PDB file of C-alpha atoms in Angstrom:
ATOM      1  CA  UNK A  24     -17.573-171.344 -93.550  1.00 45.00           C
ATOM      2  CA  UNK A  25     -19.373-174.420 -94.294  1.00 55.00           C
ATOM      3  CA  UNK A  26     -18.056-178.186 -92.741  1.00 80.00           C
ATOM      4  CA  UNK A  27     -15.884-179.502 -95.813  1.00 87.00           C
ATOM      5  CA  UNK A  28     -13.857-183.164 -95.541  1.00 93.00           C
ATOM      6  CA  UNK A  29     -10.920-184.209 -97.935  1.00 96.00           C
ATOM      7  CA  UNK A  30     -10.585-187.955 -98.251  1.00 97.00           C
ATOM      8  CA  UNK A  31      -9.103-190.848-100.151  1.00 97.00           C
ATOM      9  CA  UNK A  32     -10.854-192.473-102.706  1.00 97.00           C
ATOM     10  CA  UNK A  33      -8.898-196.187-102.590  1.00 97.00           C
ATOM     11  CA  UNK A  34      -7.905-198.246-105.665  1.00 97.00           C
ATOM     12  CA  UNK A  35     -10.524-200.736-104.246  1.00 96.00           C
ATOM     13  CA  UNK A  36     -13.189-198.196-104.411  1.00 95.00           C
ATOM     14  CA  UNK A  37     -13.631-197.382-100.480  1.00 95.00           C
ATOM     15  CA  UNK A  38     -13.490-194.425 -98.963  1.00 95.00           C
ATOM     16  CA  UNK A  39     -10.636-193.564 -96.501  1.00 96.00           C
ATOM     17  CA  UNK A  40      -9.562-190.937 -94.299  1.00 97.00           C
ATOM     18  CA  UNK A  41      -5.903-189.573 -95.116  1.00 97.00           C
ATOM     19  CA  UNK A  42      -4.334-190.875 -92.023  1.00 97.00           C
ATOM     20  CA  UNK A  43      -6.059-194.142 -92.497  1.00 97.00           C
ATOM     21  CA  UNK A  44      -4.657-194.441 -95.952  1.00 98.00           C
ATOM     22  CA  UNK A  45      -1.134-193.806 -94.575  1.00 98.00           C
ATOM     23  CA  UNK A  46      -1.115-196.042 -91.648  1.00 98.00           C
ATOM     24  CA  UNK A  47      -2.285-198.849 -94.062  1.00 97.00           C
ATOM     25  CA  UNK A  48       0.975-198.545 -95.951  1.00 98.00           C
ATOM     26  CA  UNK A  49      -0.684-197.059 -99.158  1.00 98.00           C
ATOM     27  CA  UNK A  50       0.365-194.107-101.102  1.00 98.00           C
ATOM     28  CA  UNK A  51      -1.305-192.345-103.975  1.00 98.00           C
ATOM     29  CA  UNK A  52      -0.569-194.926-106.132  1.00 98.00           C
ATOM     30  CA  UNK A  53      -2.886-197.261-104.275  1.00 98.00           C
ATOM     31  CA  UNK A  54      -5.808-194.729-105.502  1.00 98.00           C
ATOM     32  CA  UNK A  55      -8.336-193.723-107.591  1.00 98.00           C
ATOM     33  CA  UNK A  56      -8.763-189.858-106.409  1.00 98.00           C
ATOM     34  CA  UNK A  57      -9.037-187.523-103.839  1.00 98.00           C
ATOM     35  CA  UNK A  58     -12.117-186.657-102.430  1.00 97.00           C
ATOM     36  CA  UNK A  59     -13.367-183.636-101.523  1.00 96.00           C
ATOM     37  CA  UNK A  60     -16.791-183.671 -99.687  1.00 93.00           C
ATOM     38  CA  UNK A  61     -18.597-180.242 -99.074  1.00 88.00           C
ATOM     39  CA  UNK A  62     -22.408-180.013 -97.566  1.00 79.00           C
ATOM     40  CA  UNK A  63     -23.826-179.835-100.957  1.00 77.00           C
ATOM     41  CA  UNK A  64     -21.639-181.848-103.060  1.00 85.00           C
ATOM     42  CA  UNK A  65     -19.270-184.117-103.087  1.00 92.00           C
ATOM     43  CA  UNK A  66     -16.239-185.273-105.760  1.00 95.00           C
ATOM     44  CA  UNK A  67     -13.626-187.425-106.531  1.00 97.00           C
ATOM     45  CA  UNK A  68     -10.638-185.168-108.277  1.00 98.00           C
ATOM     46  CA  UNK A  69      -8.222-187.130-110.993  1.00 98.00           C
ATOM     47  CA  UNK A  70      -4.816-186.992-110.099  1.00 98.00           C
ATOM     48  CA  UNK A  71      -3.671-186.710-113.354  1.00 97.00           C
ATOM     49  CA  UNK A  72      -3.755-183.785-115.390  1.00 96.00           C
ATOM     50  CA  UNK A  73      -3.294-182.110-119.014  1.00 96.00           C
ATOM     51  CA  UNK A  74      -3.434-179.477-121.264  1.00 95.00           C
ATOM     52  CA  UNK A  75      -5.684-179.337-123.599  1.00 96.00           C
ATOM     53  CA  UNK A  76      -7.600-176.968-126.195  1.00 95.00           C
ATOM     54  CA  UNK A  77     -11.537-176.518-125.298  1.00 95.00           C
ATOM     55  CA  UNK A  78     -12.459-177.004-128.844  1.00 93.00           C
ATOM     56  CA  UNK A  79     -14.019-174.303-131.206  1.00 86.00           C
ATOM     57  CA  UNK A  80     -17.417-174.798-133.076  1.00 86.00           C
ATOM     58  CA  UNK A  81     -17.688-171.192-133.659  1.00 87.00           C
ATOM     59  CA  UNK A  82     -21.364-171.953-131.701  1.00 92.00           C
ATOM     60  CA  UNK A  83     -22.534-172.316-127.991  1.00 94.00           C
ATOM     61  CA  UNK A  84     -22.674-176.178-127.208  1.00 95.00           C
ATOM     62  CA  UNK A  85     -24.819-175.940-124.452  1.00 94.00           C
ATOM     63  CA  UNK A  86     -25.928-172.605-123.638  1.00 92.00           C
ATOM     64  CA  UNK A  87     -24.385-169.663-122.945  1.00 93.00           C
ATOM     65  CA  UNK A  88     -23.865-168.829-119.090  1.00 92.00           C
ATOM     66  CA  UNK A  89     -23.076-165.187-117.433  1.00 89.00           C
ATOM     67  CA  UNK A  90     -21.466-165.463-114.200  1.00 87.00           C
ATOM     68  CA  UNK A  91     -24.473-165.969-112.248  1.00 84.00           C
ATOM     69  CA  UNK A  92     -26.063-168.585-113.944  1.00 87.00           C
ATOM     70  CA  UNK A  93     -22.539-170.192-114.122  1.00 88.00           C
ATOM     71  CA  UNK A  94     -22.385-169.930-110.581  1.00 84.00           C
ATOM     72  CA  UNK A  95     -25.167-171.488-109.804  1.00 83.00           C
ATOM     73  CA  UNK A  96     -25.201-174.818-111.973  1.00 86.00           C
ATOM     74  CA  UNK A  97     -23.590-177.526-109.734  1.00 85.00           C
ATOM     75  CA  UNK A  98     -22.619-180.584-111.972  1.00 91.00           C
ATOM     76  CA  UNK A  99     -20.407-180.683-115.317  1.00 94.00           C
ATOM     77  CA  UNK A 100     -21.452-183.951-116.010  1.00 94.00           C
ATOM     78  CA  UNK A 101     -24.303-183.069-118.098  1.00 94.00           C
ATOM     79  CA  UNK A 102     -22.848-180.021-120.093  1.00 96.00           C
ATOM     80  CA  UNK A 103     -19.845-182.399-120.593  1.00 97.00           C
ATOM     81  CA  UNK A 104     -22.011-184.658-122.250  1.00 96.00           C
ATOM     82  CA  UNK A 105     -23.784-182.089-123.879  1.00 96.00           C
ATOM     83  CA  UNK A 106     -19.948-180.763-125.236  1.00 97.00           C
ATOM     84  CA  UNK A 107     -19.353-184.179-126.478  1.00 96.00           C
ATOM     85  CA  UNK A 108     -22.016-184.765-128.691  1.00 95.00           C
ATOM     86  CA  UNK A 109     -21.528-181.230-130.464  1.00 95.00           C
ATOM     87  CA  UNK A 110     -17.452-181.545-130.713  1.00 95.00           C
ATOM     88  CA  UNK A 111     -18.245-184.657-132.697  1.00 91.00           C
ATOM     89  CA  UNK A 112     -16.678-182.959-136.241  1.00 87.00           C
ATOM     90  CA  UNK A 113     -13.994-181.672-134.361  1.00 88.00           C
ATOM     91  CA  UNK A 114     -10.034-183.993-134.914  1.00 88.00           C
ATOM     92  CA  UNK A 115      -8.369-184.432-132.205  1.00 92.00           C
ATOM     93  CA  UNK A 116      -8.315-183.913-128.663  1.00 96.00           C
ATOM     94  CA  UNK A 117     -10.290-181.305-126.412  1.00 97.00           C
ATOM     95  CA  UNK A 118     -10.782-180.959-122.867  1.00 97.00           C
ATOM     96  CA  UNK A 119     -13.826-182.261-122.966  1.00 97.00           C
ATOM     97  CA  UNK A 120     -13.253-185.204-125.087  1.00 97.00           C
ATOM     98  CA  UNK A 121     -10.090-186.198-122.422  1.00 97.00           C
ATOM     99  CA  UNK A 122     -11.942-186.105-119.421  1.00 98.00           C
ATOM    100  CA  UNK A 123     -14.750-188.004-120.748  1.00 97.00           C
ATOM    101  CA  UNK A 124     -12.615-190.718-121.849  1.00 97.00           C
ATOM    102  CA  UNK A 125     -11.109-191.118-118.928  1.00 97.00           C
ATOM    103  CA  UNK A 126     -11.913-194.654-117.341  1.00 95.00           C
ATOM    104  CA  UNK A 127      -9.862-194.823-114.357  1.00 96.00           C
ATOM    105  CA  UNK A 128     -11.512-196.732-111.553  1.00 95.00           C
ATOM    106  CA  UNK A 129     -14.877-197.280-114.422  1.00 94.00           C
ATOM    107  CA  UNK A 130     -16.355-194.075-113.339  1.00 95.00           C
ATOM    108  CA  UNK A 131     -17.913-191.166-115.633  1.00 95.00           C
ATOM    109  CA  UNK A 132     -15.539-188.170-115.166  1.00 97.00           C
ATOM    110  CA  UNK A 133     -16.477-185.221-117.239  1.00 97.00           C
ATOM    111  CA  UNK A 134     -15.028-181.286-117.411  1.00 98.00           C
ATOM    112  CA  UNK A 135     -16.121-179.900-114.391  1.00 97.00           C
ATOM    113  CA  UNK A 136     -18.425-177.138-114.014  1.00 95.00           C
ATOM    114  CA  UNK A 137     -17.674-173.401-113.343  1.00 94.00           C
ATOM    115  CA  UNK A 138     -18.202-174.028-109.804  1.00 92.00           C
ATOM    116  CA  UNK A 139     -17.067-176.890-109.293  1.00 94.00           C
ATOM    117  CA  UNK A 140     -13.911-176.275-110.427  1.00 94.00           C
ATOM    118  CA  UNK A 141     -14.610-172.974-107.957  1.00 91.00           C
ATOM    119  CA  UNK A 142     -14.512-175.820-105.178  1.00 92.00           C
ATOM    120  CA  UNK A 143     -11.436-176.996-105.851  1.00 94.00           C
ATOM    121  CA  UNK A 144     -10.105-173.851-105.824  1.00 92.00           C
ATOM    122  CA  UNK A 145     -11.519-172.406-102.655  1.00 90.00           C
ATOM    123  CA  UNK A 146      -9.595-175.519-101.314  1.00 93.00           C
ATOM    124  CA  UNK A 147      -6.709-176.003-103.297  1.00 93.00           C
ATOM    125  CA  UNK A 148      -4.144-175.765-100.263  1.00 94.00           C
ATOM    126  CA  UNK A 149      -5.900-178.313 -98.408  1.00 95.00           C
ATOM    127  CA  UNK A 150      -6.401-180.699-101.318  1.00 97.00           C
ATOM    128  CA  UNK A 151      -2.958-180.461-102.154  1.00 97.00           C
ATOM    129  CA  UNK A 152      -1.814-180.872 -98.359  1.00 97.00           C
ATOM    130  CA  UNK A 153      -3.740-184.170 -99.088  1.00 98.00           C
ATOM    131  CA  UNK A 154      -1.908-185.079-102.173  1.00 98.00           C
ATOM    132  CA  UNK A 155       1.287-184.134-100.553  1.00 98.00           C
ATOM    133  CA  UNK A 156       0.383-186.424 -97.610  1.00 98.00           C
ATOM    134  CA  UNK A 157      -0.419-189.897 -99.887  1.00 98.00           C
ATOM    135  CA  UNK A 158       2.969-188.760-101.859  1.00 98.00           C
ATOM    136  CA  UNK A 159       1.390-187.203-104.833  1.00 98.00           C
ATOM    137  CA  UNK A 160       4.385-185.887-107.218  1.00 97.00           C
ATOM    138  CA  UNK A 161       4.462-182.079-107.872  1.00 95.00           C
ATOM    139  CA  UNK A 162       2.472-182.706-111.063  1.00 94.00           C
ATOM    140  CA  UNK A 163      -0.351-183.831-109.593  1.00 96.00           C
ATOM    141  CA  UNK A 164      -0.866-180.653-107.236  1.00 96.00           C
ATOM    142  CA  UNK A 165      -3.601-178.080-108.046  1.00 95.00           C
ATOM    143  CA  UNK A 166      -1.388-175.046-109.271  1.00 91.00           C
ATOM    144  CA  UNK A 167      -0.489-171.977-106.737  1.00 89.00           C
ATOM    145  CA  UNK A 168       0.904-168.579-107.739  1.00 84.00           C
ATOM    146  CA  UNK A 169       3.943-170.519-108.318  1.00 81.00           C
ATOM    147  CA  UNK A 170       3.270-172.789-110.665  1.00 80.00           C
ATOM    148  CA  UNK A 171       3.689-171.966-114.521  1.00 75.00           C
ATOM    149  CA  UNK A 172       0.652-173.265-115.678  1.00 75.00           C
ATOM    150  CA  UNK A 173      -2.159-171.940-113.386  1.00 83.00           C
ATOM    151  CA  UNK A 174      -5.176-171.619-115.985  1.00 89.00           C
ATOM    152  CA  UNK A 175      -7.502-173.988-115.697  1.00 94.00           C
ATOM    153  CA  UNK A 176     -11.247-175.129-117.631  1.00 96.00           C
ATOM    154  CA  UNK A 177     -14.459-175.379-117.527  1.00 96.00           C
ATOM    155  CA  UNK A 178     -17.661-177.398-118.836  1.00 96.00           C
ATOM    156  CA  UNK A 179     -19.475-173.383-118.726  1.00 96.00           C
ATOM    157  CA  UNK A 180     -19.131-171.707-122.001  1.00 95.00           C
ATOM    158  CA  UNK A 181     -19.620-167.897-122.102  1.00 93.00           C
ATOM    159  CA  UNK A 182     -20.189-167.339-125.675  1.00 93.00           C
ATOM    160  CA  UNK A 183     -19.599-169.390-129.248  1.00 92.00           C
ATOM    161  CA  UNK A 184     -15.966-168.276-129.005  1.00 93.00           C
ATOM    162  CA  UNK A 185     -15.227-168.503-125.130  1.00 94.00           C
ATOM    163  CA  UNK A 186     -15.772-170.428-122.592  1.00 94.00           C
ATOM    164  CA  UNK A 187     -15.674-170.004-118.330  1.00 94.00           C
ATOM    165  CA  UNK A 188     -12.026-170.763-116.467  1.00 93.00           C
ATOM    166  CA  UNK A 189     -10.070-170.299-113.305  1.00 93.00           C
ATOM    167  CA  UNK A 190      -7.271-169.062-112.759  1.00 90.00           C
ATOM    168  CA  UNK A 191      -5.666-170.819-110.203  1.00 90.00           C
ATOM    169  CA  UNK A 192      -3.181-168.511-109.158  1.00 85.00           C
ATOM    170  CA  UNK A 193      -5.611-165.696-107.663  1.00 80.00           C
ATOM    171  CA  UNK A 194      -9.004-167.335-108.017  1.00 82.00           C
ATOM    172  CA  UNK A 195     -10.422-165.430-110.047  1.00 82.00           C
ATOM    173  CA  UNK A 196     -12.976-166.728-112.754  1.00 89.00           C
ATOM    174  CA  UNK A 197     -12.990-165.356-116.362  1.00 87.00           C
ATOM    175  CA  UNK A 198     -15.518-166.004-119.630  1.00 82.00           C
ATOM    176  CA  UNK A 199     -12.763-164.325-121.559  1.00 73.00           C
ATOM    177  CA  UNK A 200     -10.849-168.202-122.533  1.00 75.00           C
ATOM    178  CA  UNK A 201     -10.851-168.163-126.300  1.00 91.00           C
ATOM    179  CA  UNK A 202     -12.039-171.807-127.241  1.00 93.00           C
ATOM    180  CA  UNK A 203      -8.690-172.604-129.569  1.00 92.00           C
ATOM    181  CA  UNK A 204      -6.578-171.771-126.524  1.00 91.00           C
ATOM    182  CA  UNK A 205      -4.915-174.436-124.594  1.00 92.00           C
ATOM    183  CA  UNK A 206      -5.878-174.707-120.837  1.00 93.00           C
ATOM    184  CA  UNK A 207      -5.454-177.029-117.944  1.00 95.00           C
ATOM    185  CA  UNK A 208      -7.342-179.851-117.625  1.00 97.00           C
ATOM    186  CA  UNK A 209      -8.748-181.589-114.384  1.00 97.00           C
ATOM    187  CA  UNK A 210     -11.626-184.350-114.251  1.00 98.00           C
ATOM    188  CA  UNK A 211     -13.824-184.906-111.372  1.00 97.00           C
ATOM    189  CA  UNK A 212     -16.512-187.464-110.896  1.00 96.00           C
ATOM    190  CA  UNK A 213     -19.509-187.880-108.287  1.00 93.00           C
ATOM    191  CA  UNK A 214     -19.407-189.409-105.205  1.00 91.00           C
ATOM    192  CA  UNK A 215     -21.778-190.669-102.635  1.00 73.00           C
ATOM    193  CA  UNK A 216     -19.697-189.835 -99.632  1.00 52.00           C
ATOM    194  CA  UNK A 217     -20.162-192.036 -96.349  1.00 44.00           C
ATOM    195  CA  UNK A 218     -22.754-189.994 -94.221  1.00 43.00           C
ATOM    196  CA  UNK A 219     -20.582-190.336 -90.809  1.00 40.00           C
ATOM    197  CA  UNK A 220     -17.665-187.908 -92.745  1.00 39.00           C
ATOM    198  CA  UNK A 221     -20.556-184.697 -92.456  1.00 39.00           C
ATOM    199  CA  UNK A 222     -22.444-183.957 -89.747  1.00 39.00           C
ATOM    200  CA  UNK A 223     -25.562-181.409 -88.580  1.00 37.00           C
ATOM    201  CA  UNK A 224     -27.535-180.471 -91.952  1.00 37.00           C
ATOM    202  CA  UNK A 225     -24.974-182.078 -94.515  1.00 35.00           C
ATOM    203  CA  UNK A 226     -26.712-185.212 -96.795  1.00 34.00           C
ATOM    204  CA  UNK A 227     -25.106-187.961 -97.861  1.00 34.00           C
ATOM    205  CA  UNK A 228     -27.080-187.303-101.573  1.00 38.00           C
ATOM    206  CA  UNK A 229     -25.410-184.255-102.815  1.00 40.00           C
ATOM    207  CA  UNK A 230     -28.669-183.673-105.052  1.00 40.00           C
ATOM    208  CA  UNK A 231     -30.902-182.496-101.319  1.00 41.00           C
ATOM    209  CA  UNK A 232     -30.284-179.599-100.461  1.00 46.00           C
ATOM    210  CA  UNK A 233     -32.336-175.988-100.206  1.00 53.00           C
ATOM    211  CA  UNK A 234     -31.678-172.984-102.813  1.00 56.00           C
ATOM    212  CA  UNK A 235     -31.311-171.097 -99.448  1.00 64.00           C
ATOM    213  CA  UNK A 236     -28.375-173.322 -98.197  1.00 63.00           C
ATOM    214  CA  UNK A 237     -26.339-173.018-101.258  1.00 61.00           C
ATOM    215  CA  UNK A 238     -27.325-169.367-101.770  1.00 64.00           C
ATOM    216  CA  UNK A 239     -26.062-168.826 -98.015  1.00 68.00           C
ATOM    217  CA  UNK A 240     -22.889-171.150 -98.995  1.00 62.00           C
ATOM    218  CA  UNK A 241     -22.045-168.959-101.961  1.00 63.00           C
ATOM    219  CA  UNK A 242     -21.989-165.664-100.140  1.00 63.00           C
ATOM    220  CA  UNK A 243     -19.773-167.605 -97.175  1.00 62.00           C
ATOM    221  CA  UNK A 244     -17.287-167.541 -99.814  1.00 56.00           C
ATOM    222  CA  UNK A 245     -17.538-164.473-100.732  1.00 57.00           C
ATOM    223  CA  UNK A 246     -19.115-164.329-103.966  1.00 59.00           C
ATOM    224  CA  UNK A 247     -20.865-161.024-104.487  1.00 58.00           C
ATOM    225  CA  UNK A 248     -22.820-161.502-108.238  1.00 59.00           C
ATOM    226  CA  UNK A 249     -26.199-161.932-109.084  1.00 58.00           C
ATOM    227  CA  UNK A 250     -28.184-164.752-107.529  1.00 56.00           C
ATOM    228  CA  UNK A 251     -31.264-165.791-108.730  1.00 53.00           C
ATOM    229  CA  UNK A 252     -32.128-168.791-107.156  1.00 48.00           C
ATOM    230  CA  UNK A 253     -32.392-170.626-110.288  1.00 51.00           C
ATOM    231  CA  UNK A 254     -30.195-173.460-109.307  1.00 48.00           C
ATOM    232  CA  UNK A 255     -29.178-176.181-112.088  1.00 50.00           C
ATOM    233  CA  UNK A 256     -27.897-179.790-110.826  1.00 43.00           C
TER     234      UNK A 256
END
């Protein structure tokens, strides 16, 4: 499994490592985020979340994605933007629209990606160990099979009517959310981690890295699609 590092993202902007955090008196509501830091990317997860429809346009915003190119684009941030522009006629809130609006801390968050939000998942019991540590409330917890609301979004879209998610619950990924359905929301942001917190072959720059490492990554987890190598940043 690759090296991975979850980490406090202070109110004052610097990094810290969970214990530090603690033994400095601070609690989550000293922060901006969590971080979570893997050897080819590394984000800063909201602690608040929200549900929220995706938005229907009855057309594909950005473009539409099958699993494997899905799988293989690595930032949100873009397609977010790219969601923004074409929701412009739509009233009212989407899941797009709240995440981009979001200004805590003056960063850009944005919807994540389909694997991004894959990430999180993967490590949603250590992330929320995290949380649970700093004294995050229950609300602020990635779900678990327990939790009611376990559906979450994507920036991906799978057709004009649907749009990439993950279920929480399971971990499974679907292209089968209709667009008018409400989801859970979570906003990330990029980080430039500290390169002492990753060691061996991780970069500090989560834009260098091979097609081979993150091809080799995705199969470490266990994902058994199509990869083609075309890899989208």
């Amino acid at each position: 499994m690759e090296k991975y590092f979850i980490s406090v993202l202070g109110a004052d902007k610097k990094q810290y490592e969970i214990a530090d955090f603690i033994a400095r008196g601070m609690n989550y509501t000293n922060a901006i985020g969590i971080i979570v830091t893997t050897e080819f990317m590394s984000r800063i997860l909201a602690f608040d979340t929200w549900q929220e429809r995706w938005g229907n346009t009855d057309r594909v915003l950005t473009e539409e994605q099958n699993e494997s190119v899905a799988m293989q684009t690595f930032s949100g941030l873009n397609l977010t933007r790219r969601i923004i522009e074409g929701q412009a006629g739509i009233d009212g809130m989407t899941a797009a629209k709240r995440c981009w609006n979001y200004q805590k801390g003056g960063f850009q968050w944005y919807l994540p990606c389909l694997m991004e939000l894959g990430v999180l998942c993967a490590y949603r019991d250590e992330i929320n160990k995290a949380m649970k540590e700093i004294g995050c409330p229950d609300e602020c917890l990635l779900p678990t099979e327990d939790s009611d609301e376990t559906w979450a979004w994507s920036s991906s879209e799978g057709s004009q009517n649907y749009s990439w998610g993950v279920g929480f619950s399971y971990g499974y990924f679907s292209s089968h959310g209709g667009k008018d359905n409400s989801g859970m929301v979570r906003a990330v942001a990029a980080f430039q981690p500290s390169p002492s917190l990753l060691t061996g072959e991780a970069k500090s720059n989560d834009c260098l890295h091979s097609d081979e490492a993150l091809i080799n990554m995705l199969r470490e987890r266990g994902y058994k699609g199509e990869l083609t190598k075309t890899l989208t940043i």
